[in-house]
PDB file of C-alpha atoms in Angstrom:
ATOM      1  CA  ASN A 344      -4.236  -4.029  19.735  1.00  0.00           C
ATOM      2  CA  ALA A 345      -4.852  -6.282  16.721  1.00  0.00           C
ATOM      3  CA  GLY A 346      -5.212  -3.647  13.955  1.00  0.00           C
ATOM      4  CA  VAL A 347      -5.903  -5.439  10.660  1.00  0.00           C
ATOM      5  CA  THR A 348      -6.081  -9.222  10.646  1.00  0.00           C
ATOM      6  CA  GLN A 349      -6.043 -11.332   7.491  1.00  0.00           C
ATOM      7  CA  THR A 350      -6.866 -15.005   7.192  1.00  0.00           C
ATOM      8  CA  PRO A 351      -5.539 -17.300   5.924  1.00  0.00           C
ATOM      9  CA  LYS A 352      -1.823 -16.443   5.747  1.00  0.00           C
ATOM     10  CA  PHE A 353      -1.032 -19.045   3.079  1.00  0.00           C
ATOM     11  CA  ARG A 354      -3.142 -21.000   0.640  1.00  0.00           C
ATOM     12  CA  VAL A 355      -2.609 -23.224  -2.395  1.00  0.00           C
ATOM     13  CA  LEU A 356      -5.518 -23.580  -4.800  1.00  0.00           C
ATOM     14  CA  LYS A 357      -6.057 -25.623  -7.903  1.00  0.00           C
ATOM     15  CA  THR A 358      -7.179 -23.838 -11.052  1.00  0.00           C
ATOM     16  CA  GLY A 359     -10.937 -23.407 -11.000  1.00  0.00           C
ATOM     17  CA  GLN A 360     -11.354 -23.646  -7.236  1.00  0.00           C
ATOM     18  CA  SER A 361     -12.925 -20.854  -5.242  1.00  0.00           C
ATOM     19  CA  MET A 362     -11.974 -19.270  -1.957  1.00  0.00           C
ATOM     20  CA  THR A 363     -12.618 -16.266   0.266  1.00  0.00           C
ATOM     21  CA  LEU A 364     -10.008 -14.137   1.996  1.00  0.00           C
ATOM     22  CA  LEU A 365     -11.131 -12.479   5.197  1.00  0.00           C
ATOM     23  CA  CYS A 366     -10.002  -9.092   6.464  1.00  0.00           C
ATOM     24  CA  ALA A 367     -11.040  -7.804   9.875  1.00  0.00           C
ATOM     25  CA  GLN A 368     -10.143  -4.477  11.501  1.00  0.00           C
ATOM     26  CA  ASP A 369     -10.840  -3.313  15.032  1.00  0.00           C
ATOM     27  CA  MET A 370     -10.064   0.411  14.598  1.00  0.00           C
ATOM     28  CA  ASN A 371     -13.551   1.481  13.466  1.00  0.00           C
ATOM     29  CA  HIS A 372     -12.119   2.606  10.124  1.00  0.00           C
ATOM     30  CA  GLU A 373     -14.540   3.576   7.390  1.00  0.00           C
ATOM     31  CA  TYR A 374     -12.374   2.738   4.385  1.00  0.00           C
ATOM     32  CA  MET A 375     -11.066  -0.688   3.541  1.00  0.00           C
ATOM     33  CA  TYR A 376      -9.031  -1.886   0.563  1.00  0.00           C
ATOM     34  CA  TRP A 377      -7.743  -5.027  -1.096  1.00  0.00           C
ATOM     35  CA  TYR A 378      -4.402  -4.890  -2.926  1.00  0.00           C
ATOM     36  CA  ARG A 379      -2.338  -7.496  -4.695  1.00  0.00           C
ATOM     37  CA  GLN A 380       1.436  -7.323  -4.801  1.00  0.00           C
ATOM     38  CA  ASP A 381       3.469  -8.879  -7.585  1.00  0.00           C
ATOM     39  CA  PRO A 382       7.233  -8.608  -8.165  1.00  0.00           C
ATOM     40  CA  GLY A 383       8.163  -5.372  -9.920  1.00  0.00           C
ATOM     41  CA  MET A 384       4.591  -4.103  -9.976  1.00  0.00           C
ATOM     42  CA  GLY A 385       4.118  -2.693  -6.514  1.00  0.00           C
ATOM     43  CA  LEU A 386       0.702  -2.737  -4.894  1.00  0.00           C
ATOM     44  CA  ARG A 387      -2.299  -2.688  -7.197  1.00  0.00           C
ATOM     45  CA  LEU A 388      -5.796  -1.872  -6.017  1.00  0.00           C
ATOM     46  CA  ILE A 389      -8.375  -4.619  -6.585  1.00  0.00           C
ATOM     47  CA  HIS A 390     -11.512  -3.340  -4.835  1.00  0.00           C
ATOM     48  CA  TYR A 391     -12.262  -0.921  -2.056  1.00  0.00           C
ATOM     49  CA  SER A 392     -15.085   0.133   0.241  1.00  0.00           C
ATOM     50  CA  VAL A 393     -15.925   3.525   1.716  1.00  0.00           C
ATOM     51  CA  GLY A 394     -18.359   2.172   4.275  1.00  0.00           C
ATOM     52  CA  GLU A 395     -20.551  -0.703   5.349  1.00  0.00           C
ATOM     53  CA  GLY A 396     -22.609  -2.023   2.440  1.00  0.00           C
ATOM     54  CA  THR A 397     -20.565  -0.237  -0.247  1.00  0.00           C
ATOM     55  CA  THR A 398     -17.921  -1.538  -2.634  1.00  0.00           C
ATOM     56  CA  ALA A 399     -16.173  -0.190  -5.714  1.00  0.00           C
ATOM     57  CA  LYS A 400     -13.718  -1.435  -8.336  1.00  0.00           C
ATOM     58  CA  GLY A 401     -10.053  -0.551  -8.351  1.00  0.00           C
ATOM     59  CA  GLU A 402      -7.582  -0.932 -11.184  1.00  0.00           C
ATOM     60  CA  VAL A 403      -7.462  -4.776 -11.394  1.00  0.00           C
ATOM     61  CA  PRO A 404     -10.936  -6.042 -10.341  1.00  0.00           C
ATOM     62  CA  ASP A 405     -11.458  -8.815 -12.916  1.00  0.00           C
ATOM     63  CA  GLY A 406     -11.843 -12.274 -11.401  1.00  0.00           C
ATOM     64  CA  TYR A 407     -12.529 -10.950  -7.896  1.00  0.00           C
ATOM     65  CA  ASN A 408     -15.624 -10.036  -5.919  1.00  0.00           C
ATOM     66  CA  VAL A 409     -15.927  -8.338  -2.539  1.00  0.00           C
ATOM     67  CA  SER A 410     -18.467  -7.747   0.172  1.00  0.00           C
ATOM     68  CA  ARG A 411     -18.659  -5.450   3.203  1.00  0.00           C
ATOM     69  CA  LEU A 412     -21.668  -6.588   5.161  1.00  0.00           C
ATOM     70  CA  LYS A 413     -20.201  -5.392   8.462  1.00  0.00           C
ATOM     71  CA  LYS A 414     -18.060  -2.318   8.981  1.00  0.00           C
ATOM     72  CA  GLN A 415     -15.200  -4.273  10.477  1.00  0.00           C
ATOM     73  CA  ASN A 416     -15.002  -6.997   7.793  1.00  0.00           C
ATOM     74  CA  PHE A 417     -14.059  -6.897   4.122  1.00  0.00           C
ATOM     75  CA  LEU A 418     -14.153 -10.161   2.179  1.00  0.00           C
ATOM     76  CA  LEU A 419     -12.328 -10.879  -1.085  1.00  0.00           C
ATOM     77  CA  GLY A 420     -13.638 -13.775  -3.168  1.00  0.00           C
ATOM     78  CA  LEU A 421     -12.145 -15.683  -6.059  1.00  0.00           C
ATOM     79  CA  GLU A 422     -14.904 -17.591  -7.834  1.00  0.00           C
ATOM     80  CA  SER A 423     -12.707 -19.562 -10.226  1.00  0.00           C
ATOM     81  CA  ALA A 424      -9.023 -19.233  -9.438  1.00  0.00           C
ATOM     82  CA  ALA A 425      -6.488 -18.857 -12.244  1.00  0.00           C
ATOM     83  CA  PRO A 426      -2.665 -19.112 -12.140  1.00  0.00           C
ATOM     84  CA  SER A 427      -2.527 -15.364 -12.938  1.00  0.00           C
ATOM     85  CA  GLN A 428      -4.036 -14.750  -9.499  1.00  0.00           C
ATOM     86  CA  THR A 429      -0.965 -16.163  -7.779  1.00  0.00           C
ATOM     87  CA  SER A 430       0.124 -13.222  -5.661  1.00  0.00           C
ATOM     88  CA  VAL A 431       0.428 -11.769  -2.187  1.00  0.00           C
ATOM     89  CA  TYR A 432      -2.805 -10.095  -1.129  1.00  0.00           C
ATOM     90  CA  PHE A 433      -2.889  -7.248   1.372  1.00  0.00           C
ATOM     91  CA  CYS A 434      -5.883  -5.754   3.065  1.00  0.00           C
ATOM     92  CA  ALA A 435      -5.649  -2.201   4.378  1.00  0.00           C
ATOM     93  CA  SER A 436      -7.872   0.243   6.198  1.00  0.00           C
ATOM     94  CA  ARG A 437      -7.873   3.926   7.086  1.00  0.00           C
ATOM     95  CA  ASP A 438     -10.197   6.416   8.741  1.00  0.00           C
ATOM     96  CA  LEU A 439     -11.924   9.443   7.240  1.00  0.00           C
ATOM     97  CA  ARG A 440      -9.148  11.863   8.118  1.00  0.00           C
ATOM     98  CA  ASP A 441      -6.756  10.592   5.421  1.00  0.00           C
ATOM     99  CA  ARG A 442      -4.227   9.321   7.884  1.00  0.00           C
ATOM    100  CA  GLY A 443      -1.922   6.523   6.880  1.00  0.00           C
ATOM    101  CA  TYR A 444      -3.135   3.114   5.891  1.00  0.00           C
ATOM    102  CA  THR A 445      -2.832   0.196   8.263  1.00  0.00           C
ATOM    103  CA  PHE A 446      -2.023  -3.035   6.463  1.00  0.00           C
ATOM    104  CA  GLY A 447      -2.690  -6.619   7.371  1.00  0.00           C
ATOM    105  CA  SER A 448       0.170  -9.111   7.329  1.00  0.00           C
ATOM    106  CA  GLY A 449      -0.799 -10.469   3.912  1.00  0.00           C
ATOM    107  CA  THR A 450      -2.032 -13.699   2.341  1.00  0.00           C
ATOM    108  CA  ARG A 451       0.286 -15.599   0.049  1.00  0.00           C
ATOM    109  CA  LEU A 452      -1.872 -17.371  -2.542  1.00  0.00           C
ATOM    110  CA  THR A 453      -0.573 -19.862  -5.079  1.00  0.00           C
ATOM    111  CA  VAL A 454      -2.823 -21.167  -7.850  1.00  0.00           C
ATOM    112  CA  VAL A 455      -1.535 -24.309  -9.574  1.00  0.00           C
TER     113      VAL A 455
ATOM    114  CA  GLN B 299      -2.860   6.053 -12.444  1.00  0.00           C
ATOM    115  CA  GLN B 300       0.124   4.436 -10.746  1.00  0.00           C
ATOM    116  CA  PRO B 301       2.783   6.966  -9.706  1.00  0.00           C
ATOM    117  CA  VAL B 302       6.306   6.491 -11.000  1.00  0.00           C
ATOM    118  CA  GLN B 303       9.199   6.110  -8.584  1.00  0.00           C
ATOM    119  CA  SER B 304      12.900   6.597  -9.191  1.00  0.00           C
ATOM    120  CA  PRO B 305      15.379   5.115  -8.783  1.00  0.00           C
ATOM    121  CA  GLN B 306      14.158   1.513  -8.857  1.00  0.00           C
ATOM    122  CA  ALA B 307      16.987   0.397  -6.602  1.00  0.00           C
ATOM    123  CA  VAL B 308      19.816   1.964  -4.630  1.00  0.00           C
ATOM    124  CA  ILE B 309      22.651   0.600  -2.510  1.00  0.00           C
ATOM    125  CA  LEU B 310      24.163   2.771   0.209  1.00  0.00           C
ATOM    126  CA  ARG B 311      26.851   2.470   2.815  1.00  0.00           C
ATOM    127  CA  GLU B 312      25.922   3.317   6.384  1.00  0.00           C
ATOM    128  CA  GLY B 313      25.962   7.057   6.897  1.00  0.00           C
ATOM    129  CA  GLU B 314      25.279   7.985   3.267  1.00  0.00           C
ATOM    130  CA  ASP B 315      22.231   9.928   2.101  1.00  0.00           C
ATOM    131  CA  ALA B 316      19.572   8.985  -0.458  1.00  0.00           C
ATOM    132  CA  VAL B 317      16.668  10.604  -2.266  1.00  0.00           C
ATOM    133  CA  ILE B 318      13.684   8.726  -3.657  1.00  0.00           C
ATOM    134  CA  ASN B 319      11.362  10.483  -6.061  1.00  0.00           C
ATOM    135  CA  CYS B 320       7.682   9.960  -6.803  1.00  0.00           C
ATOM    136  CA  SER B 321       5.753  11.621  -9.604  1.00  0.00           C
ATOM    137  CA  SER B 322       2.206  11.407 -10.892  1.00  0.00           C
ATOM    138  CA  SER B 323       0.447  12.359 -14.109  1.00  0.00           C
ATOM    139  CA  LYS B 324      -2.711  13.205 -12.132  1.00  0.00           C
ATOM    140  CA  ALA B 325      -3.452  16.111  -9.814  1.00  0.00           C
ATOM    141  CA  LEU B 326      -2.700  15.089  -6.242  1.00  0.00           C
ATOM    142  CA  TYR B 327      -4.404  15.704  -2.948  1.00  0.00           C
ATOM    143  CA  SER B 328      -2.032  13.755  -0.746  1.00  0.00           C
ATOM    144  CA  VAL B 329       1.149  11.714  -0.807  1.00  0.00           C
ATOM    145  CA  HIS B 330       1.968   8.882   1.566  1.00  0.00           C
ATOM    146  CA  TRP B 331       5.280   7.121   2.105  1.00  0.00           C
ATOM    147  CA  TYR B 332       5.652   3.531   3.310  1.00  0.00           C
ATOM    148  CA  ARG B 333       8.500   1.137   3.984  1.00  0.00           C
ATOM    149  CA  GLN B 334       8.207  -2.612   3.516  1.00  0.00           C
ATOM    150  CA  LYS B 335      10.679  -5.115   4.896  1.00  0.00           C
ATOM    151  CA  HIS B 336      11.030  -8.401   3.050  1.00  0.00           C
ATOM    152  CA  GLY B 337       8.108 -10.707   3.784  1.00  0.00           C
ATOM    153  CA  GLU B 338       6.267  -8.131   5.862  1.00  0.00           C
ATOM    154  CA  ALA B 339       3.440  -5.670   5.361  1.00  0.00           C
ATOM    155  CA  PRO B 340       4.091  -2.059   4.361  1.00  0.00           C
ATOM    156  CA  VAL B 341       4.417   0.301   7.300  1.00  0.00           C
ATOM    157  CA  PHE B 342       3.258   3.907   7.174  1.00  0.00           C
ATOM    158  CA  LEU B 343       6.029   6.529   7.450  1.00  0.00           C
ATOM    159  CA  MET B 344       4.349   9.869   6.783  1.00  0.00           C
ATOM    160  CA  ILE B 345       1.663  11.725   4.864  1.00  0.00           C
ATOM    161  CA  LEU B 346       1.894  15.100   3.145  1.00  0.00           C
ATOM    162  CA  LEU B 347      -1.268  17.004   2.354  1.00  0.00           C
ATOM    163  CA  LYS B 348      -0.349  20.508   1.255  1.00  0.00           C
ATOM    164  CA  GLY B 349       1.620  21.834  -1.690  1.00  0.00           C
ATOM    165  CA  GLY B 350       5.193  22.555  -0.762  1.00  0.00           C
ATOM    166  CA  GLU B 351       4.793  20.841   2.573  1.00  0.00           C
ATOM    167  CA  GLN B 352       7.779  19.169   4.167  1.00  0.00           C
ATOM    168  CA  LYS B 353       7.672  16.725   7.006  1.00  0.00           C
ATOM    169  CA  GLY B 354      10.251  14.726   8.824  1.00  0.00           C
ATOM    170  CA  HIS B 355      10.854  12.173  11.462  1.00  0.00           C
ATOM    171  CA  ASP B 356      14.322  11.608  12.825  1.00  0.00           C
ATOM    172  CA  LYS B 357      16.573  11.429   9.745  1.00  0.00           C
ATOM    173  CA  ILE B 358      13.793  10.678   7.234  1.00  0.00           C
ATOM    174  CA  SER B 359      11.933  13.595   5.693  1.00  0.00           C
ATOM    175  CA  ALA B 360       9.795  14.287   2.637  1.00  0.00           C
ATOM    176  CA  SER B 361       8.592  17.125   0.472  1.00  0.00           C
ATOM    177  CA  PHE B 362       5.488  17.491  -1.680  1.00  0.00           C
ATOM    178  CA  ASN B 363       5.232  19.869  -4.608  1.00  0.00           C
ATOM    179  CA  GLU B 364       1.543  19.908  -5.475  1.00  0.00           C
ATOM    180  CA  LYS B 365       1.997  21.989  -8.619  1.00  0.00           C
ATOM    181  CA  LYS B 366       4.614  19.660 -10.060  1.00  0.00           C
ATOM    182  CA  GLN B 367       2.710  16.594  -8.806  1.00  0.00           C
ATOM    183  CA  GLN B 368       5.902  15.288  -7.256  1.00  0.00           C
ATOM    184  CA  SER B 369       7.158  14.158  -3.893  1.00  0.00           C
ATOM    185  CA  SER B 370      10.625  13.231  -2.656  1.00  0.00           C
ATOM    186  CA  LEU B 371      11.727  11.180   0.331  1.00  0.00           C
ATOM    187  CA  TYR B 372      15.064  12.082   1.920  1.00  0.00           C
ATOM    188  CA  LEU B 373      17.027   9.598   4.005  1.00  0.00           C
ATOM    189  CA  THR B 374      19.924  11.187   5.854  1.00  0.00           C
ATOM    190  CA  ALA B 375      22.862   9.361   7.429  1.00  0.00           C
ATOM    191  CA  SER B 376      21.346   5.997   6.543  1.00  0.00           C
ATOM    192  CA  GLN B 377      21.298   3.148   9.029  1.00  0.00           C
ATOM    193  CA  LEU B 378      21.142  -0.596   8.410  1.00  0.00           C
ATOM    194  CA  SER B 379      17.535  -0.544   9.631  1.00  0.00           C
ATOM    195  CA  TYR B 380      16.562   1.680   6.697  1.00  0.00           C
ATOM    196  CA  SER B 381      16.881  -1.229   4.275  1.00  0.00           C
ATOM    197  CA  GLY B 382      13.647  -2.222   2.586  1.00  0.00           C
ATOM    198  CA  THR B 383      11.377  -1.230  -0.251  1.00  0.00           C
ATOM    199  CA  TYR B 384       9.922   2.257  -0.153  1.00  0.00           C
ATOM    200  CA  PHE B 385       6.576   3.022  -1.716  1.00  0.00           C
ATOM    201  CA  CYS B 386       4.891   6.294  -2.354  1.00  0.00           C
ATOM    202  CA  GLY B 387       1.119   6.364  -2.546  1.00  0.00           C
ATOM    203  CA  THR B 388      -0.948   9.089  -4.109  1.00  0.00           C
ATOM    204  CA  GLY B 389      -4.578  10.042  -3.691  1.00  0.00           C
ATOM    205  CA  ASN B 390      -6.927  12.454  -5.357  1.00  0.00           C
ATOM    206  CA  THR B 391     -10.081  14.039  -3.993  1.00  0.00           C
ATOM    207  CA  GLY B 392     -11.927  10.807  -4.640  1.00  0.00           C
ATOM    208  CA  ASN B 393     -11.450   7.614  -2.675  1.00  0.00           C
ATOM    209  CA  GLN B 394      -9.008   5.806  -4.916  1.00  0.00           C
ATOM    210  CA  PHE B 395      -5.418   5.546  -3.888  1.00  0.00           C
ATOM    211  CA  TYR B 396      -2.487   4.186  -5.904  1.00  0.00           C
ATOM    212  CA  PHE B 397       0.946   3.003  -4.878  1.00  0.00           C
ATOM    213  CA  GLY B 398       4.118   3.378  -6.881  1.00  0.00           C
ATOM    214  CA  THR B 399       6.176   0.411  -8.049  1.00  0.00           C
ATOM    215  CA  GLY B 400       8.625   0.788  -5.196  1.00  0.00           C
ATOM    216  CA  THR B 401      12.300   1.604  -4.647  1.00  0.00           C
ATOM    217  CA  SER B 402      14.534  -1.065  -3.159  1.00  0.00           C
ATOM    218  CA  LEU B 403      16.992   0.436  -0.667  1.00  0.00           C
ATOM    219  CA  THR B 404      19.899  -1.624   0.667  1.00  0.00           C
ATOM    220  CA  VAL B 405      22.191  -0.233   3.320  1.00  0.00           C
ATOM    221  CA  ILE B 406      25.482  -2.070   3.780  1.00  0.00           C
ATOM    222  CA  PRO B 407      28.025  -1.728   6.582  1.00  0.00           C
TER     223      PRO B 407
END
């Protein structure tokens, strides 16, 4: 009964380094999302996917790339990390029937 | 695109009631409500899909006025376990979905 699993849970990067955050869900959900959460700003949508092989931009996509090669996985990449990308990142998924989102436990990323 | 929530923060004593409001400048198809405890992921509370719909679970209920593009969350006879940050989330007929900035709720003994 795993739900949505995110790895890693914590990471410290130096400016300019790259990394990939992995999100995996075992509920056969079609839709998957990446959000970032910053103090006072709530959850902001970075990228999302409506099915395997598809991706689309959200409201804050700059500096991030995503891929959905398999239905159960949604990867978020930072090609050249910047201090402004210090945040808590949440992955979420939902099915086609517009039920509630299921969130992963989050990744706390610090860029120094 | 981000819905606006009010108030930003509220402190209650156990047993008191609270209302959290969520409004959007865009036409809405659905409204979700979530609660997030400190350091944890948001947890789904309920979804409202129809105009004027009300839903509830235990002492937490919500309404959705599609015409006014507003939703309200009602917490009755609050308990200590209700403390956390409450987010509304709004969707349109497309696939994008936006969360509000959150309302911090603290229940004290």
